[in-house]
Amino acid sequence: MNLIARYLLKEVGFAAGFVFLALLVLFSFFDLVNELGNMGRGSYGLAQVALYVLLSIPGHVYEIVPIAALIGTLFALSRLVMNSEFAVMRVSGISNWRLSAYLGIAGFAFAMIAMSVGEFMAPWSEQAAQKLKLRATKSVVAQSFRSGLWVKDGNAFVNVREVQPDTSLGDIRIYEFNDKWELLRITGAENGVWQKNQIWQLQKVTDTSFTAEGIKIQAEKNRSWRSVLSPDILSVLLVAPERMATPVLLRYIRHLKENGQKTSRYEMALWSKMLYPFAIPVMMLLALPFAFHSPRSGGISLKVFLGILAGLGFHLSNRLVAHVGLLNDWPPILTAITPSLFFLGLAMGSIRWLERR
């Protein structure tokens, strides 16, 4: 890599890093303000709020890096234009496509860093943050319905009224059916604790069986219960799909498919993570056309502002297309890749137009 390329990447990296830190502080401040309203619930004090905000930081990396890459690239290129360094690069024979390649390299580097944080730190820290808050406020995990969480397990339907932060279960109902979907048994338990090898230890169990002879009720102090339901699956309730690790997403998608349930939202999150390395270079390429102006012509602030609007448009279009895709059952991979392809085409078209001028 030549001297000019190293200099360009250094300038872009420094500017993007500075913007990233500024946005991270801003997002953390918003988290802090948002959590202050929960102070005083149980033992949720200032120390717990501060720790919650700290643990939430890795989860923001995925959201911040693309925007920071775009704004940082805009500022770096604008500074090079102001100092006439960009003109020197152009006169020295560096083409638009070579500049695009340099920015693409920087974009992939940023993407790899963000993906490492998103895969290895964010899921753990997000889960730890939610558990901390739930324990301190003496709450239970958010439930899917007012009647609790419902999970299909083969020919049985499991209803759990409470999922504790340690993923132990409370107020459990298991409805077992035969192959004709006739109700065979209802098992109720006060709580359940995970053991291992797909085994739960149920406590204070009441078993109601429906047979040709009538209804039979049996009570037990403890009972082992084998189920596909596991702490890994329950942990999905603590972490948004977009912040889950890829292996956990894959396991949960497989679990949903095995039980004939919809997987669109989780497949969308999976494909978004898979295509994430391409989103950041697209954002950086989007900044390149805004650098082609004369420093004497002015309007630099306007061009930077328009570039930021383009980046926000990319971010919002990703969310909009994702929601529309979920509503209309579009293929997840197509929904996830469409905004990136559109803005990549826009960036490439702009660069080609500038090349012909």
Coordinates of C-alpha atoms in Angstrom, one line a residue:
M1 CA 0.0 0.0 0.0
N2 CA 1.5 3.3 -1.1
L3 CA 2.0 6.5 1.0
I4 CA -1.1 8.3 -0.2
A5 CA -3.3 5.3 0.6
R6 CA -1.9 5.0 4.1
Y7 CA -2.4 8.7 4.6
L8 CA -6.0 8.7 3.4
L9 CA -6.9 5.7 5.5
K10 CA -5.2 7.3 8.6
E11 CA -7.2 10.5 8.1
V12 CA -10.5 8.6 7.6
G13 CA -9.8 6.3 10.5
F14 CA -9.0 9.1 12.9
A15 CA -12.1 11.1 11.9
A16 CA -14.4 8.1 12.1
G17 CA -13.0 7.1 15.4
F18 CA -13.6 10.5 16.8
V19 CA -17.2 10.6 15.6
F20 CA -17.7 7.1 16.9
L21 CA -16.6 8.1 20.4
A22 CA -18.8 11.2 20.3
L23 CA -21.9 9.2 19.2
L24 CA -21.2 6.5 21.8
V25 CA -21.1 9.2 24.6
L26 CA -24.3 10.7 23.2
F27 CA -26.1 7.3 23.1
S28 CA -25.0 6.4 26.6
F29 CA -26.2 9.8 27.9
F30 CA -29.7 9.0 26.3
D31 CA -29.6 5.6 28.0
L32 CA -28.8 7.2 31.3
V33 CA -31.6 9.8 31.1
N34 CA -34.0 7.0 30.1
E35 CA -33.0 4.8 33.0
L36 CA -33.2 7.6 35.6
G37 CA -37.0 7.2 35.6
N38 CA -36.6 3.6 36.8
M39 CA -34.4 4.6 39.8
G40 CA -36.0 3.7 43.2
R41 CA -37.7 0.6 42.0
G42 CA -36.5 -2.2 44.3
S43 CA -32.7 -1.8 44.7
Y44 CA -32.2 -0.1 41.3
G45 CA -30.1 2.8 42.4
L46 CA -27.5 5.1 40.7
A47 CA -24.8 2.4 40.8
Q48 CA -27.0 -0.1 39.1
V49 CA -28.1 2.4 36.5
A50 CA -24.5 3.3 35.7
L51 CA -23.6 -0.4 35.4
Y52 CA -26.6 -1.0 33.2
V53 CA -25.6 1.9 30.9
L54 CA -22.0 0.6 30.8
L55 CA -23.2 -2.9 29.8
S56 CA -25.4 -1.5 27.1
I57 CA -22.4 0.2 25.3
P58 CA -21.3 -2.9 23.2
G59 CA -24.9 -3.2 21.9
H60 CA -24.7 0.3 20.4
V61 CA -21.6 -0.5 18.4
Y62 CA -23.6 -2.1 15.5
E63 CA -25.9 1.0 15.3
I64 CA -23.1 3.6 15.6
V65 CA -20.3 2.3 13.4
P66 CA -22.0 2.8 10.0
I67 CA -23.1 6.3 10.8
A68 CA -19.7 7.1 12.3
A69 CA -18.0 5.7 9.2
L70 CA -20.0 7.9 6.9
I71 CA -19.7 11.1 8.9
G72 CA -16.0 10.5 9.6
T73 CA -15.3 9.9 5.9
L74 CA -17.2 13.1 5.0
F75 CA -15.2 15.2 7.5
A76 CA -11.9 13.6 6.5
L77 CA -12.5 14.2 2.8
S78 CA -13.8 17.7 3.4
R79 CA -10.7 18.5 5.4
L80 CA -8.5 17.2 2.5
V81 CA -10.4 19.3 0.0
M82 CA -10.0 22.4 2.2
N83 CA -6.3 21.9 2.4
S84 CA -6.1 21.2 -1.3
E85 CA -4.7 17.7 -0.5
F86 CA -7.5 16.0 -2.3
A87 CA -6.6 17.9 -5.5
V88 CA -3.0 16.8 -5.2
M89 CA -4.2 13.1 -4.9
R90 CA -6.2 13.5 -8.1
V91 CA -3.3 15.2 -10.0
S92 CA -0.9 12.4 -8.9
G93 CA -3.0 10.0 -10.9
I94 CA -5.3 8.4 -8.3
S95 CA -8.6 7.5 -10.0
N96 CA -12.0 7.6 -8.5
W97 CA -12.2 3.8 -8.5
R98 CA -8.9 3.5 -6.7
L99 CA -10.2 6.0 -4.0
S100 CA -13.3 3.8 -3.8
A101 CA -11.1 0.7 -3.3
Y102 CA -9.2 2.4 -0.5
L103 CA -12.4 3.5 1.2
G104 CA -13.8 -0.1 0.7
I105 CA -10.8 -1.5 2.5
A106 CA -11.3 0.9 5.4
G107 CA -15.0 0.0 5.5
F108 CA -14.3 -3.7 5.7
A109 CA -11.8 -3.1 8.5
F110 CA -14.4 -1.1 10.5
A111 CA -17.0 -3.9 9.7
M112 CA -14.8 -6.6 11.1
I113 CA -14.2 -4.7 14.3
A114 CA -17.9 -4.0 14.7
M115 CA -18.8 -7.6 14.0
S116 CA -16.3 -8.9 16.5
V117 CA -17.9 -6.7 19.2
G118 CA -21.4 -7.6 18.0
E119 CA -20.7 -11.4 18.0
F120 CA -18.7 -11.8 21.2
M121 CA -19.4 -8.9 23.5
A122 CA -22.8 -7.4 22.7
P123 CA -25.0 -10.5 23.3
W124 CA -23.3 -11.3 26.6
S125 CA -23.4 -7.7 27.8
E126 CA -27.0 -7.1 26.7
Q127 CA -28.1 -10.2 28.5
A128 CA -26.1 -9.2 31.6
A129 CA -27.6 -5.7 31.5
Q130 CA -31.2 -7.0 31.3
K131 CA -30.6 -9.5 34.1
L132 CA -29.1 -6.8 36.3
K133 CA -32.1 -4.6 35.8
L134 CA -34.7 -7.4 36.3
R135 CA -33.1 -8.5 39.5
A136 CA -32.7 -5.0 40.9
T137 CA -36.3 -4.0 40.0
K138 CA -37.6 -7.4 41.1
S139 CA -39.3 -7.9 37.7
V140 CA -39.7 -10.9 35.5
V141 CA -38.8 -11.3 31.8
A142 CA -41.2 -9.7 29.4
Q143 CA -43.9 -12.1 28.4
S144 CA -45.2 -12.8 24.9
F145 CA -48.9 -12.7 25.9
R146 CA -50.9 -11.6 28.9
S147 CA -51.3 -15.2 29.8
G148 CA -47.5 -15.7 29.7
L149 CA -45.0 -17.3 27.4
W150 CA -46.2 -20.1 25.0
V151 CA -43.9 -22.7 23.5
K152 CA -44.7 -25.6 21.2
D153 CA -42.8 -28.8 22.2
G154 CA -43.7 -31.7 19.9
N155 CA -47.3 -32.6 20.7
A156 CA -47.3 -30.5 23.8
F157 CA -47.9 -26.8 24.4
V158 CA -46.0 -25.2 27.3
N159 CA -47.3 -22.1 29.1
V160 CA -44.9 -20.3 31.5
R161 CA -46.3 -17.4 33.4
E162 CA -42.9 -16.2 34.7
V163 CA -39.3 -16.4 33.5
Q164 CA -36.9 -15.2 36.1
P165 CA -33.6 -13.5 35.2
D166 CA -31.7 -16.7 36.0
T167 CA -34.0 -18.4 33.4
S168 CA -35.8 -20.5 36.1
L169 CA -39.5 -20.9 35.4
G170 CA -42.5 -20.0 37.5
D171 CA -46.2 -21.1 37.3
I172 CA -45.8 -23.7 34.5
R173 CA -48.6 -25.4 32.6
I174 CA -47.9 -28.3 30.1
Y175 CA -50.8 -29.4 27.8
E176 CA -50.1 -32.7 26.2
F177 CA -52.1 -34.0 23.2
N178 CA -52.1 -37.2 21.2
D179 CA -51.7 -37.5 17.4
K180 CA -55.4 -36.6 16.9
W181 CA -54.8 -33.5 19.0
E182 CA -57.0 -34.8 21.8
L183 CA -56.0 -33.5 25.2
L184 CA -54.4 -36.2 27.3
R185 CA -52.8 -34.5 30.3
I186 CA -52.4 -31.1 31.9
T187 CA -49.3 -30.8 34.2
G188 CA -49.0 -27.9 36.5
A189 CA -45.9 -26.9 38.5
E190 CA -45.1 -24.1 40.8
N191 CA -41.5 -23.7 39.4
G192 CA -38.9 -25.3 37.4
V193 CA -35.1 -25.3 37.5
W194 CA -32.8 -26.3 34.6
Q195 CA -30.6 -29.3 35.2
K196 CA -28.8 -30.5 32.1
N197 CA -29.3 -32.6 28.9
Q198 CA -32.8 -31.1 28.2
I199 CA -34.0 -31.9 31.7
W200 CA -35.9 -29.5 34.0
Q201 CA -36.6 -30.3 37.7
L202 CA -40.3 -29.3 38.3
Q203 CA -41.4 -28.7 41.9
K204 CA -44.8 -28.9 43.5
V205 CA -46.3 -30.8 40.5
T206 CA -50.1 -31.4 39.9
D207 CA -50.9 -33.9 37.1
T208 CA -54.4 -34.1 35.6
S209 CA -54.9 -37.0 33.2
F210 CA -58.0 -37.4 30.9
T211 CA -58.8 -41.1 30.2
A212 CA -61.9 -43.1 29.1
E213 CA -62.4 -43.9 32.8
G214 CA -62.5 -40.3 33.8
I215 CA -60.2 -37.6 35.2
K216 CA -57.3 -38.6 37.4
I217 CA -55.4 -36.1 39.5
Q218 CA -52.0 -36.8 41.0
A219 CA -49.7 -34.6 43.1
E220 CA -45.9 -34.9 43.3
K221 CA -43.2 -33.0 45.2
N222 CA -40.7 -33.1 42.3
R223 CA -40.6 -34.4 38.8
S224 CA -38.0 -34.5 36.0
W225 CA -39.3 -33.0 32.7
R226 CA -37.6 -33.4 29.4
S227 CA -38.2 -30.6 26.9
V228 CA -36.6 -28.8 24.0
L229 CA -37.1 -25.6 26.0
S230 CA -33.7 -24.6 27.3
P231 CA -32.0 -21.5 28.9
D232 CA -30.5 -20.7 25.5
I233 CA -34.0 -20.4 24.0
L234 CA -35.3 -18.5 27.0
S235 CA -32.4 -16.1 26.8
V236 CA -33.9 -15.0 23.5
L237 CA -36.5 -13.1 25.6
L238 CA -33.7 -11.0 27.1
V239 CA -31.9 -10.0 23.9
A240 CA -33.3 -8.4 20.7
P241 CA -32.8 -10.6 17.6
E242 CA -30.5 -7.9 16.1
R243 CA -28.1 -8.2 19.1
M244 CA -28.1 -12.0 19.4
A245 CA -25.0 -14.0 18.5
T246 CA -25.2 -15.8 15.2
P247 CA -25.0 -19.4 16.7
V248 CA -27.9 -18.5 19.1
L249 CA -30.0 -17.1 16.2
L250 CA -29.4 -20.3 14.2
R251 CA -30.4 -22.6 17.1
Y252 CA -33.5 -20.6 17.7
I253 CA -34.5 -20.5 14.0
R254 CA -34.1 -24.3 13.9
H255 CA -36.2 -24.7 17.1
L256 CA -39.0 -22.5 15.5
K257 CA -38.9 -24.5 12.2
E258 CA -39.0 -27.8 14.0
N259 CA -42.2 -26.6 15.8
G260 CA -43.8 -25.2 12.6
Q261 CA -43.5 -21.6 13.8
K262 CA -42.7 -18.4 11.8
T263 CA -39.0 -17.5 11.6
S264 CA -39.2 -14.4 9.4
R265 CA -38.1 -11.9 12.1
Y266 CA -35.1 -14.0 13.2
E267 CA -34.1 -14.9 9.6
M268 CA -34.2 -11.2 8.8
A269 CA -31.9 -10.5 11.8
L270 CA -29.6 -13.3 10.7
W271 CA -29.2 -12.1 7.1
S272 CA -28.7 -8.5 8.3
K273 CA -25.8 -9.7 10.4
M274 CA -24.4 -11.8 7.5
L275 CA -24.6 -8.8 5.1
Y276 CA -23.4 -6.3 7.7
P277 CA -19.7 -6.2 6.4
F278 CA -21.0 -4.8 3.1
A279 CA -23.1 -2.0 4.6
I280 CA -20.2 0.0 6.1
P281 CA -18.2 0.2 2.8
V282 CA -21.4 1.3 1.0
M283 CA -21.8 4.1 3.6
M284 CA -18.2 5.2 3.0
L285 CA -18.5 5.1 -0.8
L286 CA -21.6 7.2 -0.4
A287 CA -19.4 10.0 1.1
L288 CA -17.0 10.0 -1.8
P289 CA -19.1 12.0 -4.4
F290 CA -19.5 14.8 -1.8
A291 CA -15.7 15.4 -1.9
F292 CA -15.7 16.5 -5.5
H293 CA -16.0 20.3 -5.2
S294 CA -13.7 23.2 -5.3
P295 CA -12.7 24.6 -1.8
R296 CA -13.2 28.1 -3.2
S297 CA -16.8 27.4 -4.3
G298 CA -18.0 27.1 -0.7
G299 CA -20.9 25.0 0.4
I300 CA -18.8 22.5 2.2
S301 CA -21.1 22.5 5.2
L302 CA -24.1 21.9 3.0
K303 CA -22.4 19.0 1.2
V304 CA -21.5 17.4 4.6
F305 CA -25.1 17.9 5.7
L306 CA -26.5 16.3 2.6
G307 CA -24.1 13.4 3.0
I308 CA -25.3 12.9 6.6
L309 CA -28.9 13.0 5.3
A310 CA -28.0 10.3 2.8
G311 CA -26.6 8.2 5.6
L312 CA -29.7 8.6 7.7
G313 CA -31.7 7.7 4.6
F314 CA -29.8 4.5 4.3
H315 CA -30.3 3.7 8.0
L316 CA -34.1 4.5 7.9
S317 CA -34.6 2.6 4.6
N318 CA -33.0 -0.5 6.1
R319 CA -35.6 -0.4 8.9
L320 CA -38.5 0.5 6.7
V321 CA -37.8 -2.2 4.2
A322 CA -37.3 -4.7 7.0
H323 CA -40.7 -3.9 8.5
V324 CA -42.5 -3.9 5.1
G325 CA -40.8 -7.2 4.3
L326 CA -42.0 -8.8 7.6
L327 CA -45.5 -7.6 7.0
N328 CA -45.6 -9.0 3.4
D329 CA -43.5 -12.1 4.0
W330 CA -40.8 -11.2 1.6
P331 CA -37.7 -13.5 1.4
P332 CA -35.5 -12.3 4.3
I333 CA -32.3 -12.3 2.2
L334 CA -33.9 -10.1 -0.4
T335 CA -35.3 -7.7 2.2
A336 CA -32.0 -7.5 4.0
I337 CA -29.9 -6.8 0.9
T338 CA -32.2 -4.5 -1.1
P339 CA -31.2 -1.2 0.7
S340 CA -27.5 -1.9 0.4
L341 CA -27.8 -2.7 -3.3
F342 CA -29.8 0.4 -4.0
F343 CA -27.4 2.7 -2.2
L344 CA -24.4 0.9 -3.6
G345 CA -25.8 1.5 -7.1
L346 CA -26.4 5.2 -6.2
A347 CA -22.8 5.6 -5.0
M348 CA -21.3 3.8 -8.0
G349 CA -23.6 5.8 -10.4
S350 CA -22.5 9.1 -8.8
I351 CA -18.8 8.2 -9.0
R352 CA -19.2 7.1 -12.6
W353 CA -21.0 10.4 -13.4
L354 CA -18.1 12.4 -11.8
E355 CA -15.6 10.3 -13.7
R356 CA -17.2 11.4 -17.0
R357 CA -17.3 15.1 -16.2

